[in-house]
Structures are given as C-alpha cells and as structure tokens.
Amino acid sequence: MTCAHCGAVHQRGRYCVGCGKTMPPSTLPPRPVRLAPRPPYEVTDEMTQPVLRFDVRPRRSPALERVVAEAG
C-alpha cells in the first residue's frame, strides 16, 4: 500500500514511514492468535518459585543528617 500524502511505497504498521500520517486499516485478515501449549501435568503452588520478602526500613530525612553532621 502506498501513502496518499507522500507516495512512500514501503509501509509498516499504523503510520506512514515517509510522512507519519495515519494509514487506513489493512484489508488483510487479522493474524491468528497462537497460545503456548499447556503442560501435560497439573501445575500446583508448590511447583512455583517462592516470593522473597525483605524488611523495609524507612530512610532518615536528609535534614536530620545535615544537623547531625554540622553539630559533630
């Protein structure tokens, strides 16, 4: 499909490669969706990886650090 605005022949996607204008929808049928095959066995929670949880400690504000540094 060529662009009606700039005449660029090679087009890719929704916008014109030459001028950036929106192209009309493609007349080709949509591509089929391919899904990954399911495993032959049942997947349980014990088979998945655990979630690592870390203790989060709040940082001290920079203003307090400056006051301590100036006094010391």
PDB file of C-alpha atoms in Angstrom:
ATOM      1  CA  MET A   1       0.000   0.000   0.000  1.00  0.00           C
ATOM      2  CA  THR A   2       1.357   3.422  -0.902  1.00  0.00           C
ATOM      3  CA  CYS A   3       0.769   6.605   1.040  1.00  0.00           C
ATOM      4  CA  ALA A   4      -1.742   9.041  -0.483  1.00  0.00           C
ATOM      5  CA  HIS A   5       0.122  12.032   1.019  1.00  0.00           C
ATOM      6  CA  CYS A   6       3.784  11.435   0.218  1.00  0.00           C
ATOM      7  CA  GLY A   7       3.729   8.422  -2.137  1.00  0.00           C
ATOM      8  CA  ALA A   8       6.006   6.220   0.007  1.00  0.00           C
ATOM      9  CA  VAL A   9       5.710   2.626  -1.187  1.00  0.00           C
ATOM     10  CA  HIS A  10       7.114   0.714   1.769  1.00  0.00           C
ATOM     11  CA  GLN A  11       4.723   0.952   4.719  1.00  0.00           C
ATOM     12  CA  ARG A  12       4.913  -0.640   8.120  1.00  0.00           C
ATOM     13  CA  GLY A  13       2.311  -0.571  10.862  1.00  0.00           C
ATOM     14  CA  ARG A  14      -0.267   2.119  11.512  1.00  0.00           C
ATOM     15  CA  TYR A  15       1.681   5.215  10.450  1.00  0.00           C
ATOM     16  CA  CYS A  16       3.336   6.122   7.141  1.00  0.00           C
ATOM     17  CA  VAL A  17       7.098   5.573   7.054  1.00  0.00           C
ATOM     18  CA  GLY A  18       7.635   8.712   4.949  1.00  0.00           C
ATOM     19  CA  CYS A  19       5.385  11.414   6.424  1.00  0.00           C
ATOM     20  CA  GLY A  20       3.989   9.908   9.646  1.00  0.00           C
ATOM     21  CA  LYS A  21       0.318  10.250   8.685  1.00  0.00           C
ATOM     22  CA  THR A  22      -2.150   7.611   9.898  1.00  0.00           C
ATOM     23  CA  MET A  23      -2.654   4.844   7.361  1.00  0.00           C
ATOM     24  CA  PRO A  24      -6.086   3.299   6.657  1.00  0.00           C
ATOM     25  CA  PRO A  25      -6.746  -0.094   8.261  1.00  0.00           C
ATOM     26  CA  SER A  26      -5.279  -3.093   6.486  1.00  0.00           C
ATOM     27  CA  THR A  27      -7.522  -5.186   4.258  1.00  0.00           C
ATOM     28  CA  LEU A  28      -5.700  -8.363   5.304  1.00  0.00           C
ATOM     29  CA  PRO A  29      -7.459 -10.650   7.799  1.00  0.00           C
ATOM     30  CA  PRO A  30      -6.141 -10.472  11.376  1.00  0.00           C
ATOM     31  CA  ARG A  31      -3.360 -12.865  12.260  1.00  0.00           C
ATOM     32  CA  PRO A  32      -4.407 -15.912  14.301  1.00  0.00           C
ATOM     33  CA  VAL A  33      -3.527 -15.906  17.979  1.00  0.00           C
ATOM     34  CA  ARG A  34      -1.155 -18.671  18.980  1.00  0.00           C
ATOM     35  CA  LEU A  35      -1.087 -19.703  22.623  1.00  0.00           C
ATOM     36  CA  ALA A  36       1.663 -21.661  24.348  1.00  0.00           C
ATOM     37  CA  PRO A  37       0.806 -25.323  24.865  1.00  0.00           C
ATOM     38  CA  ARG A  38      -0.352 -26.338  28.324  1.00  0.00           C
ATOM     39  CA  PRO A  39       1.909 -28.758  30.226  1.00  0.00           C
ATOM     40  CA  PRO A  40       0.697 -32.374  30.332  1.00  0.00           C
ATOM     41  CA  TYR A  41       0.636 -32.252  34.156  1.00  0.00           C
ATOM     42  CA  GLU A  42      -1.231 -30.088  36.640  1.00  0.00           C
ATOM     43  CA  VAL A  43       0.748 -27.104  37.934  1.00  0.00           C
ATOM     44  CA  THR A  44       0.404 -26.578  41.693  1.00  0.00           C
ATOM     45  CA  ASP A  45       1.541 -23.780  44.011  1.00  0.00           C
ATOM     46  CA  GLU A  46       4.371 -25.954  45.354  1.00  0.00           C
ATOM     47  CA  MET A  47       5.905 -26.019  41.869  1.00  0.00           C
ATOM     48  CA  THR A  48       6.168 -22.246  41.546  1.00  0.00           C
ATOM     49  CA  GLN A  49       9.026 -20.174  42.890  1.00  0.00           C
ATOM     50  CA  PRO A  50       8.600 -18.544  46.287  1.00  0.00           C
ATOM     51  CA  VAL A  51       8.233 -14.800  46.695  1.00  0.00           C
ATOM     52  CA  LEU A  52      11.136 -13.197  48.526  1.00  0.00           C
ATOM     53  CA  ARG A  53      10.077 -10.613  51.075  1.00  0.00           C
ATOM     54  CA  PHE A  54      12.585  -8.171  52.551  1.00  0.00           C
ATOM     55  CA  ASP A  55      12.248  -5.974  55.598  1.00  0.00           C
ATOM     56  CA  VAL A  56      11.874  -2.355  54.542  1.00  0.00           C
ATOM     57  CA  ARG A  57      13.296   0.284  56.837  1.00  0.00           C
ATOM     58  CA  PRO A  58      12.365   3.908  56.177  1.00  0.00           C
ATOM     59  CA  ARG A  59      15.256   6.235  55.386  1.00  0.00           C
ATOM     60  CA  ARG A  60      16.104   9.124  57.643  1.00  0.00           C
ATOM     61  CA  SER A  61      15.333  12.509  56.199  1.00  0.00           C
ATOM     62  CA  PRO A  62      18.330  14.418  54.746  1.00  0.00           C
ATOM     63  CA  ALA A  63      17.607  17.410  57.019  1.00  0.00           C
ATOM     64  CA  LEU A  64      18.323  15.363  60.148  1.00  0.00           C
ATOM     65  CA  GLU A  65      21.585  14.049  58.691  1.00  0.00           C
ATOM     66  CA  ARG A  66      22.793  17.617  57.974  1.00  0.00           C
ATOM     67  CA  VAL A  67      22.010  18.763  61.505  1.00  0.00           C
ATOM     68  CA  VAL A  68      23.941  15.820  62.981  1.00  0.00           C
ATOM     69  CA  ALA A  69      26.878  16.384  60.607  1.00  0.00           C
ATOM     70  CA  GLU A  70      27.082  20.114  61.391  1.00  0.00           C
ATOM     71  CA  ALA A  71      26.971  19.550  65.144  1.00  0.00           C
ATOM     72  CA  GLY A  72      29.603  16.803  65.116  1.00  0.00           C
TER      73      GLY A  72
END
